[in-house]
Short mmCIF file of C-alpha atoms in Angstrom, two decimals:
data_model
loop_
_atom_site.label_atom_id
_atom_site.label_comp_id
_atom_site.label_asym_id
_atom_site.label_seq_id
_atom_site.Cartn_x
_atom_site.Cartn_y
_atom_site.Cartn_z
CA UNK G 28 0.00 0.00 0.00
CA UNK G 29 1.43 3.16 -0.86
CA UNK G 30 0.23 6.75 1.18
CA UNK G 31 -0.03 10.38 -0.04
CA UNK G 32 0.37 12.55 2.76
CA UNK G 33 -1.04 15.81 1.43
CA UNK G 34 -1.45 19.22 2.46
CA UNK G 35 1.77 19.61 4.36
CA UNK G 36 2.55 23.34 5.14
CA UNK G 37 6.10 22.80 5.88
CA UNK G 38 8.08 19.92 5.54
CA UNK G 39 11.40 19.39 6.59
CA UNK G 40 13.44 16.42 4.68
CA UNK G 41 17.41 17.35 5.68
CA UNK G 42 17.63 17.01 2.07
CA UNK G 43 19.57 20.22 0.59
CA UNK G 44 18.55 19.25 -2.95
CA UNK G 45 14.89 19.53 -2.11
CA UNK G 46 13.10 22.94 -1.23
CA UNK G 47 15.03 26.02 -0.08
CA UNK G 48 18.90 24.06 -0.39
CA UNK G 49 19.29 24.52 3.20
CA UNK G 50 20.85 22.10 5.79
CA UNK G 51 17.16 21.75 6.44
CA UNK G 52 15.67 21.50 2.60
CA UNK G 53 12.70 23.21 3.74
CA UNK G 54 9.32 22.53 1.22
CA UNK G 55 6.47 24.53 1.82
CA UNK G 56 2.88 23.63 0.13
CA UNK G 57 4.55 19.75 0.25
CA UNK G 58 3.19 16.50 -0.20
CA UNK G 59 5.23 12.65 0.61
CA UNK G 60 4.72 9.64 -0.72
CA UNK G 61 4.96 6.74 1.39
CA UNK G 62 5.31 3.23 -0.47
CA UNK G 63 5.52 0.33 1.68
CA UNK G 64 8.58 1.19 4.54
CA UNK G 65 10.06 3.91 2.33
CA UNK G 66 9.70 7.35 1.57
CA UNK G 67 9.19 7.10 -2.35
CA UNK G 68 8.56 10.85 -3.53
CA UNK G 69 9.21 14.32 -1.81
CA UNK G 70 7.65 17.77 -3.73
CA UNK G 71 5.35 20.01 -3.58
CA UNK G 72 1.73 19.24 -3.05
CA UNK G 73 0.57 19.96 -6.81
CA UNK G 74 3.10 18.09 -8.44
CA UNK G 75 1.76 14.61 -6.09
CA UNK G 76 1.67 11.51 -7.70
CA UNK G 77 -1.30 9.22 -6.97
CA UNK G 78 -1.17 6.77 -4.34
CA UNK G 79 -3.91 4.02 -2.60
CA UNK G 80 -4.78 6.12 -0.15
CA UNK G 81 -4.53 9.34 0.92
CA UNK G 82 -3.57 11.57 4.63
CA UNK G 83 -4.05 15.29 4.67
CA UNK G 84 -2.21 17.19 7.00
CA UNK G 85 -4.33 20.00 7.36
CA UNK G 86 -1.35 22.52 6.62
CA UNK G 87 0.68 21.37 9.57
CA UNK G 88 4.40 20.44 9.62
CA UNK G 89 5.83 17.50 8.94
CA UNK G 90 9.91 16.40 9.99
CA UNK G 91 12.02 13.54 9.58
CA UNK G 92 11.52 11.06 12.85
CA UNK G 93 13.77 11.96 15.83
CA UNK G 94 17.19 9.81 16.10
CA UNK G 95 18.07 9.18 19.54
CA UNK G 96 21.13 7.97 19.62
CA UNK G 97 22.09 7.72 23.27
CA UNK G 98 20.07 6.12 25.93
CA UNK G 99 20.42 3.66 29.06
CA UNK G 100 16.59 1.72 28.58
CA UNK G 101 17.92 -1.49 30.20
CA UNK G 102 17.09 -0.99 33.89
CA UNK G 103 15.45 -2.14 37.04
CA UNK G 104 14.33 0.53 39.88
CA UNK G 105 14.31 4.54 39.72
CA UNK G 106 16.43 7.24 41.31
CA UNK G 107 13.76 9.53 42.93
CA UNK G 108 15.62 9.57 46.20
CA UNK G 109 19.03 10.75 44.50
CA UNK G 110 17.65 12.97 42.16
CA UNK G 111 15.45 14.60 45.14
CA UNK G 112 19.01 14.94 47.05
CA UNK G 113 20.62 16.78 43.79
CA UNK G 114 17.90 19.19 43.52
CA UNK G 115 18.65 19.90 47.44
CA UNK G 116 21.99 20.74 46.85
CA UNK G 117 23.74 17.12 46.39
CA UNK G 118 26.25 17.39 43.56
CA UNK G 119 25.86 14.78 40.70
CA UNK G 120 28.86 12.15 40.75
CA UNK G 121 28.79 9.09 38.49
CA UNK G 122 28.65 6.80 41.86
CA UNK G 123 25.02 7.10 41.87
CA UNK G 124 25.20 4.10 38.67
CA UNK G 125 25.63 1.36 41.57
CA UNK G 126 22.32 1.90 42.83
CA UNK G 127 21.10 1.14 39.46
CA UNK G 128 23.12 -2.12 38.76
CA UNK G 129 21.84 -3.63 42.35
CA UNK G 130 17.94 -2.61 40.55
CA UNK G 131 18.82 -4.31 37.40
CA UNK G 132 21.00 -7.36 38.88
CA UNK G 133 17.51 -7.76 40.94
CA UNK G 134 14.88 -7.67 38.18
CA UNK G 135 13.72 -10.64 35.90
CA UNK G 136 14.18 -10.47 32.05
CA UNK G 137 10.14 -9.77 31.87
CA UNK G 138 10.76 -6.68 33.88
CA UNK G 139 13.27 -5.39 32.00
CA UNK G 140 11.81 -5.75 29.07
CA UNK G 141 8.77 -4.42 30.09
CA UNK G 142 10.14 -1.07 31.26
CA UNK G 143 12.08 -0.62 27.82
CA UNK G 144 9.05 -1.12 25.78
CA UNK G 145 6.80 1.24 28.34
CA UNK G 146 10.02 4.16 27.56
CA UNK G 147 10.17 3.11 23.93
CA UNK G 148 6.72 3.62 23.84
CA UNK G 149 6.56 7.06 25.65
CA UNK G 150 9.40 7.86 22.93
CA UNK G 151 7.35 6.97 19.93
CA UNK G 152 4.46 9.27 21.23
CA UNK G 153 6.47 12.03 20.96
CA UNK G 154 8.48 11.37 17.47
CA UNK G 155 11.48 9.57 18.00
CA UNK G 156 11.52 6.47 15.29
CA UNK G 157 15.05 5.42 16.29
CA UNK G 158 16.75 4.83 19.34
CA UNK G 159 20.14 3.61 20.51
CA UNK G 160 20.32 1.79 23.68
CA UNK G 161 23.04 0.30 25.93
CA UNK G 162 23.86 -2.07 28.50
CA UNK G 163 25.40 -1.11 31.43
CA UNK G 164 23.68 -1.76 34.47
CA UNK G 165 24.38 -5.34 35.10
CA UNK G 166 28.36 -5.31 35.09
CA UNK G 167 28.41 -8.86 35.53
CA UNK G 168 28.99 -11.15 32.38
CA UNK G 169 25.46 -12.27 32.65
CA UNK G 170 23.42 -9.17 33.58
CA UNK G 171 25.58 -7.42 30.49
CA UNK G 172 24.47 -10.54 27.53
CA UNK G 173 21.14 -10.43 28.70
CA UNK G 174 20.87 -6.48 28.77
CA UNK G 175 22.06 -6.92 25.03
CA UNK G 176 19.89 -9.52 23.88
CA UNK G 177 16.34 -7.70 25.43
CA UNK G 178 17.40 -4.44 23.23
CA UNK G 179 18.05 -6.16 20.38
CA UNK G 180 14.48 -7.53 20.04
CA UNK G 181 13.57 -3.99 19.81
CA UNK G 182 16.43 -1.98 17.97
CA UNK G 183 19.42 -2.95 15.76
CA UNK G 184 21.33 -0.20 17.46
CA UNK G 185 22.68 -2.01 20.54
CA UNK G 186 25.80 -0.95 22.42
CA UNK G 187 27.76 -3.45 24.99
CA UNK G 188 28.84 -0.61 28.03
CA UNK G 189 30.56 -2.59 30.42
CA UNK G 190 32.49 -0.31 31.07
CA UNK G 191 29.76 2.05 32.29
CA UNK G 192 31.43 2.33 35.99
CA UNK G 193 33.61 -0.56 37.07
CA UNK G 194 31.61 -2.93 38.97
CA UNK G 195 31.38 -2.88 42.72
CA UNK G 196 32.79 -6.54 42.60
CA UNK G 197 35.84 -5.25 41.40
CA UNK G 198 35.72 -2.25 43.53
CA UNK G 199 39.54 -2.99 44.72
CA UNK G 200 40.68 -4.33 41.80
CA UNK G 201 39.83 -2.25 38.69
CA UNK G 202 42.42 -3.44 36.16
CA UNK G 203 40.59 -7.23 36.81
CA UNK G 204 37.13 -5.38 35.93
CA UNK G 205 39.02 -4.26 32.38
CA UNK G 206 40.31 -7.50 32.42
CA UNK G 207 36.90 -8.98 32.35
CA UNK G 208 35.25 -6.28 30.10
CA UNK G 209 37.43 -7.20 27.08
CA UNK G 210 37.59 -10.70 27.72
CA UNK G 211 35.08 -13.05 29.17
CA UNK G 212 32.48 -10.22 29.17
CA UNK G 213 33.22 -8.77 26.12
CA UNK G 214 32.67 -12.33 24.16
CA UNK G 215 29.58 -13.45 25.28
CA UNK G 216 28.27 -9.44 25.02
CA UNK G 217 29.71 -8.84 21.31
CA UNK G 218 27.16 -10.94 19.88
CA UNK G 219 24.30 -8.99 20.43
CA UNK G 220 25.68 -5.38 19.88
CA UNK G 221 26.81 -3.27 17.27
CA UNK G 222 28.90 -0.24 19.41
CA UNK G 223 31.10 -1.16 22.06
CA UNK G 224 31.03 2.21 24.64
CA UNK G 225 33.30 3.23 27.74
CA UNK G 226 32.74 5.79 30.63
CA UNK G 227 35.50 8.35 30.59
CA UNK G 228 35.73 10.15 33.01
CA UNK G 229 37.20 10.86 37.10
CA UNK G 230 35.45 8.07 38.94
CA UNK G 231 35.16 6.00 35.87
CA UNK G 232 37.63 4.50 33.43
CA UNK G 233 41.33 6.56 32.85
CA UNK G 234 42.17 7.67 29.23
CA UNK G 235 44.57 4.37 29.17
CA UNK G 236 41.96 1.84 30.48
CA UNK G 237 39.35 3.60 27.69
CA UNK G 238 41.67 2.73 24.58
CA UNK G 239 42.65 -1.12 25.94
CA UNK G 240 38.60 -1.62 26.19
CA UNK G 241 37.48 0.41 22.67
CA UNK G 242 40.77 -1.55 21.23
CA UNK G 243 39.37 -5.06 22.35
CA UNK G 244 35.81 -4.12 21.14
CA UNK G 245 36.89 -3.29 17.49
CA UNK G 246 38.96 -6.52 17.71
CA UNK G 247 35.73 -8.20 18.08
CA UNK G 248 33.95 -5.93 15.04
CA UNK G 249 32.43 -3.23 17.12
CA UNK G 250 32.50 0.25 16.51
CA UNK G 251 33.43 3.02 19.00
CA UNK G 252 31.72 5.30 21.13
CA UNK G 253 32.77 7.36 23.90
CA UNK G 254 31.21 9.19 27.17
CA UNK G 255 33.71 11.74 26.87
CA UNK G 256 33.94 15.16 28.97
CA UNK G 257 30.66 15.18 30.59
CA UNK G 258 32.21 16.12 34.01
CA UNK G 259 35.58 17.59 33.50
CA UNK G 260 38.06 18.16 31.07
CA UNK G 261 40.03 14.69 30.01
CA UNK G 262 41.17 12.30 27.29
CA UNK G 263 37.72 10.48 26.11
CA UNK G 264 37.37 13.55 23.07
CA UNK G 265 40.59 12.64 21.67
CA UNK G 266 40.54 9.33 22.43
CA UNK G 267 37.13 9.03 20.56
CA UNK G 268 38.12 11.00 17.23
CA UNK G 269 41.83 8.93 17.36
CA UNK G 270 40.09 5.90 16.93
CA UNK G 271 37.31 6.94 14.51
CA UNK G 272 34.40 6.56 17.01
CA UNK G 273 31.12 7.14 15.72
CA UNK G 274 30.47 9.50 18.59
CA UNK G 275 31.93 11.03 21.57
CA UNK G 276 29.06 11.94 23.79
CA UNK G 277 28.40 14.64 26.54
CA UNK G 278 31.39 17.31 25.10
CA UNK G 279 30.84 19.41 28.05
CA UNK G 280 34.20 19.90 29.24
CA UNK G 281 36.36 20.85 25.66
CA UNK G 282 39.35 22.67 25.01
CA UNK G 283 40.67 24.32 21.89
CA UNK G 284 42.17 21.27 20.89
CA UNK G 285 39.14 19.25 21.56
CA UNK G 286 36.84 21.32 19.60
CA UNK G 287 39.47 20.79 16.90
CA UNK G 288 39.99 17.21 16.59
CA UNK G 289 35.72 17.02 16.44
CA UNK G 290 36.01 20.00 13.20
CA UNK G 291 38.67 18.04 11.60
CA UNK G 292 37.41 14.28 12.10
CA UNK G 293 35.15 12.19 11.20
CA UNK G 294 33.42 11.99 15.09
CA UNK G 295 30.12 13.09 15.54
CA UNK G 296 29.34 15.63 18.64
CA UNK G 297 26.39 14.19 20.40
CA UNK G 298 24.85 16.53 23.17
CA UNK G 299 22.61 15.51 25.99
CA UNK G 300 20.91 18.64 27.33
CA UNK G 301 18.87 16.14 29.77
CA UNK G 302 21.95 15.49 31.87
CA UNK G 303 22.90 18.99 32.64
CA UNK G 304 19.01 20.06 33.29
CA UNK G 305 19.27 17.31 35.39
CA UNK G 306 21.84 17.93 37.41
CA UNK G 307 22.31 21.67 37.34
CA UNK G 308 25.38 21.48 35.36
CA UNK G 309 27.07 24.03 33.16
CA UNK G 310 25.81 23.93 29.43
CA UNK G 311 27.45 22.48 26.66
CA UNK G 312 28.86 24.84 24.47
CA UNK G 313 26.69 23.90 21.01
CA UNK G 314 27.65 27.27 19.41
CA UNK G 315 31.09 27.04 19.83
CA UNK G 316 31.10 23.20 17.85
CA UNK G 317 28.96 24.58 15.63
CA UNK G 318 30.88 26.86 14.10
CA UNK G 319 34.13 25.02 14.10
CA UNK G 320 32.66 23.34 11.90
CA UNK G 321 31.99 20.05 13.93
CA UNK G 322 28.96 17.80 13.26
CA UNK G 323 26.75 18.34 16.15
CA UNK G 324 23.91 15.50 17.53
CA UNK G 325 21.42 16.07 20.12
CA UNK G 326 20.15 13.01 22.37
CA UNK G 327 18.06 12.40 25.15
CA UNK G 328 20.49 10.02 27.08
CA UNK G 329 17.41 8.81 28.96
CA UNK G 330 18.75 6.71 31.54
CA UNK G 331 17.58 6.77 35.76
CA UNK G 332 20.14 8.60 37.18
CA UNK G 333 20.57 11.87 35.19
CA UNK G 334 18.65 12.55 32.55
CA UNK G 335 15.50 10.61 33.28
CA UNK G 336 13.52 11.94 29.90
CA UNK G 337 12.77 10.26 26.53
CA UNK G 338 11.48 13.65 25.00
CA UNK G 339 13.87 14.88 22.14
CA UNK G 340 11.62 17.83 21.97
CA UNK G 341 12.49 19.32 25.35
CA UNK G 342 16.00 18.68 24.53
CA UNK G 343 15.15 20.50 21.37
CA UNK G 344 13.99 23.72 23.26
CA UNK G 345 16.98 23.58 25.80
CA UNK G 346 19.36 23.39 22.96
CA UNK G 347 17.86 26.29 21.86
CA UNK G 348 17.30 28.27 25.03
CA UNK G 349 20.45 27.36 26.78
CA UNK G 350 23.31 25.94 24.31
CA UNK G 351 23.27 28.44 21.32
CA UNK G 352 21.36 26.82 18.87
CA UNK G 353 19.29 28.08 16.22
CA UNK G 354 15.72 26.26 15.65
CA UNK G 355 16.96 24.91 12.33
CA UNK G 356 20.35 23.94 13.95
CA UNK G 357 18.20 21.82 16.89
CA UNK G 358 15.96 19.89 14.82
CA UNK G 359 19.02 18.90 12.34
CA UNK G 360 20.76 17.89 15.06
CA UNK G 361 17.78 15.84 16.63
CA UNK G 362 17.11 14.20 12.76
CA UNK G 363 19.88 13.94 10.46
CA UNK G 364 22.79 14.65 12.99
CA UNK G 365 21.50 11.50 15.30
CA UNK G 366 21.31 9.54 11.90
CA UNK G 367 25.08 10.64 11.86
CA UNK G 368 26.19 9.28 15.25
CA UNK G 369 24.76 6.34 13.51
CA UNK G 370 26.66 6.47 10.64
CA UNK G 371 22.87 5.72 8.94
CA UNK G 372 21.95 7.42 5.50
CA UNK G 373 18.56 5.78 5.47
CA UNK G 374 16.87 7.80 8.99
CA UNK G 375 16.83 11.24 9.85
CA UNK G 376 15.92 12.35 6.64
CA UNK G 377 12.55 12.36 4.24
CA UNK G 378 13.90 11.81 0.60
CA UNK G 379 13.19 8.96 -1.82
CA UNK G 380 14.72 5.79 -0.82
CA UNK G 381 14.96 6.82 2.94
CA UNK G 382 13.07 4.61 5.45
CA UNK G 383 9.69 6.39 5.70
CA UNK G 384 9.84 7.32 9.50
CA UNK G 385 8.24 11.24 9.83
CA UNK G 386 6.15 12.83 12.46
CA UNK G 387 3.22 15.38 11.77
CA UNK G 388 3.26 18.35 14.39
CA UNK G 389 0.32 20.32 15.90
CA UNK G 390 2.26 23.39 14.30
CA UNK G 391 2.78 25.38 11.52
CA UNK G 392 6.46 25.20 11.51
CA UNK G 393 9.43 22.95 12.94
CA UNK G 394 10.36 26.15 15.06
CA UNK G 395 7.67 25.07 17.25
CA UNK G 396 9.01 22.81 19.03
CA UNK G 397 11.64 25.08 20.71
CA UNK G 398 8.80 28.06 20.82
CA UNK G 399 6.15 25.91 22.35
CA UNK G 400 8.99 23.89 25.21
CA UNK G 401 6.51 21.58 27.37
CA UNK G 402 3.92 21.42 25.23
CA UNK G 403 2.70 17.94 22.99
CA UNK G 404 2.75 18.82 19.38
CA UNK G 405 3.47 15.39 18.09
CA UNK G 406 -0.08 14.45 16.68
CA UNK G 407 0.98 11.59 14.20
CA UNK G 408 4.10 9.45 13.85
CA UNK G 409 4.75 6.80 10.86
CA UNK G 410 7.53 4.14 11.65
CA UNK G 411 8.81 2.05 8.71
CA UNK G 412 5.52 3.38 6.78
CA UNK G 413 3.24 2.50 9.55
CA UNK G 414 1.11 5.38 10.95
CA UNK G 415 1.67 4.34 14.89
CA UNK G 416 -0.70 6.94 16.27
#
């Protein structure tokens, strides 16, 4: 079955070619084409093929769906209590992950399943069509492969993060933990994940242990990622461009050189506004890697501890609020620069031959969503070419 949506006010594809041969290819008056899971014509409303059925979209705006690509959805428990603390003048510390890993060591596969698909879920209401997810919170050999193997019923864009924290079993003996996170660990987790990722950071893995555990993962065929800078200056950026990681997530903490080596490679810039709302943080400094030149991502990094939110909208509007971002800069980011973390051509993006994943807003414009922070403008969502609400 093939569907014309119609009537489209403003659509964004990420497709220069198309429209006004921005970043954003901006078509106004537009109509898409929908033919089985792909997007199979783009243009403006009067030039519309036919099609089986038809959707009109009442002069609202359409964009490509939202590309998360950082999250922690494998988990057992909450952090209420800690988060309750922060906001009372506790400051945030990556110790706060053990709490977690006792939750998730604790809950059966059916529970943790059943809280990714109720976050997934929440997700999809609100336009995100893609999602990364990672292991983490288990830090046993065990809790790790069976992390892995409940996200990968759901996505194709699994990461193995044993090396989130090291794990309170190896509490005095951290080199065994790396030990165990390329070996043992890292062969029965390898299996079930495409990105191998590594915490670091002061309180988490040094800039020597990072590279021995990244080094073992691409042995085994998976790609690089990095939670680099979040909470203070250190290796993980240049670690992460060095070895051609997809990603190097958080950039809070960047120097000259660090802004650099993002311009000038081929590592993608992923910012999590959720994790400094959520723990009072300074901002990331968007503008600044935007006009280096640096490809720039936004994420949600929904996880318990620090960024408990699966709305890339809200991190849309604090991108633009508090990180320097234009409107046009935030939603490419959220779209086509996720797709980039992901080193995907076929998301973040509505152009022929792209997987037909686009959300309809309760807006006249994109610019919404950073205009309108807080409010639910995601009326309609297609996933693979099926209309999901």
């Amino acid at each position: 079955m093939s569907t014309l949506v119609t009537n489209i006010g403003s659509l964004v594809t990420n497709d220069p070619a198309q429209g006004d041969a921005t970043p954003l290819g901006l078509v106004l008056d537009a109509a898409v084409v929908i033919d089985g899971d792909r997007i199979a014509w783009v243009g403006a409303a009067a030039d519309a093929p036919a099609a089986d059925e038809a959707f009109d979209a009442g002069g609202r705006a359409v964009i490509p769906g939202f590309v998360d690509s950082h999250s922690h959805l494998v988990f057992g428990g909450d952090r209420t209590a800690e988060f309750n603390a922060r906001m009372s003048g506790r400051a945030y510390s990556a110790g706060g992950i053990r709490t977690t890993v006792a939750a998730t060591r604790a809950a059966s596969d059916a529970a943790l399943e059943a809280n990714l698909t109720r976050y997934l879920d929440e997700a999809l209401r609100q336009g995100t069509t893609t999602f990364e997810t990672k292991s983490g919170y288990g830090l046993t050999t065990h809790d790790e492969a069976r992390a892995l193997r409940i996200a990968a019923q759901h996505t194709e864009e699994v990461t193995y993060l044993g090396a989130h924290i090291v794990s309170p079993d190896y509490a005095d003996d951290p080199a065994g933990y790396v030990d165990l996170v390329t070996g043992e660990m890292l062969d029965a987790c390898a299996p079930h994940a495409r990105w191998i990722d590594v915490f670091c950071e002061k309180g988490a893995f040094d800039g020597d242990q990072a590279r021995a555990i990244l080094t073992a993962g691409r042995a085994k065929g998976l790609i690089p990622r990095v939670h680099a800078n979040q909470l203070s200056f250190g290796p993980g950026v240049q670690l992460a461009v060095e070895l051609d990681a997809a990603s190097a997530d958080h950039c809070t903490h960047l120097t000259d050189a660090d802004v650099d080596a993002l311009a000038n490679g081929g590592t993608v810039a992923t910012l999590l506004p959720g994790a400094e709302f959520s723990t009072r943080a300074v901002w990331p400094d968007a503008r600044r890697l935007l006009d280096a030149g640096a490809t720039v991502a936004l994420s949600t990094d929904c996880n318990p501890g620090s960024s408990f939110t699966s709305s890339m909208p809200f991190c849309i509007a604090l991108a633009v609020r508090d990180m320097g971002m234009t409107p046009d800069e935030a939603i490419w980011s959220a779209t086509a620069g996720g797709a980039a973390a992901l080193r995907r051509s076929d998301i973040g993006r509505i152009a022929p031959g792209a997987r037909a994943d686009i959300a309809l807003l309760d807006a006249p414009s994109h610019v919404h969503l950073a205009y309108r922070p807080g409010v639910p403008l995601v009326s309609d969502v297609w996933r693979q070419g099926v209309r999901c609400r």
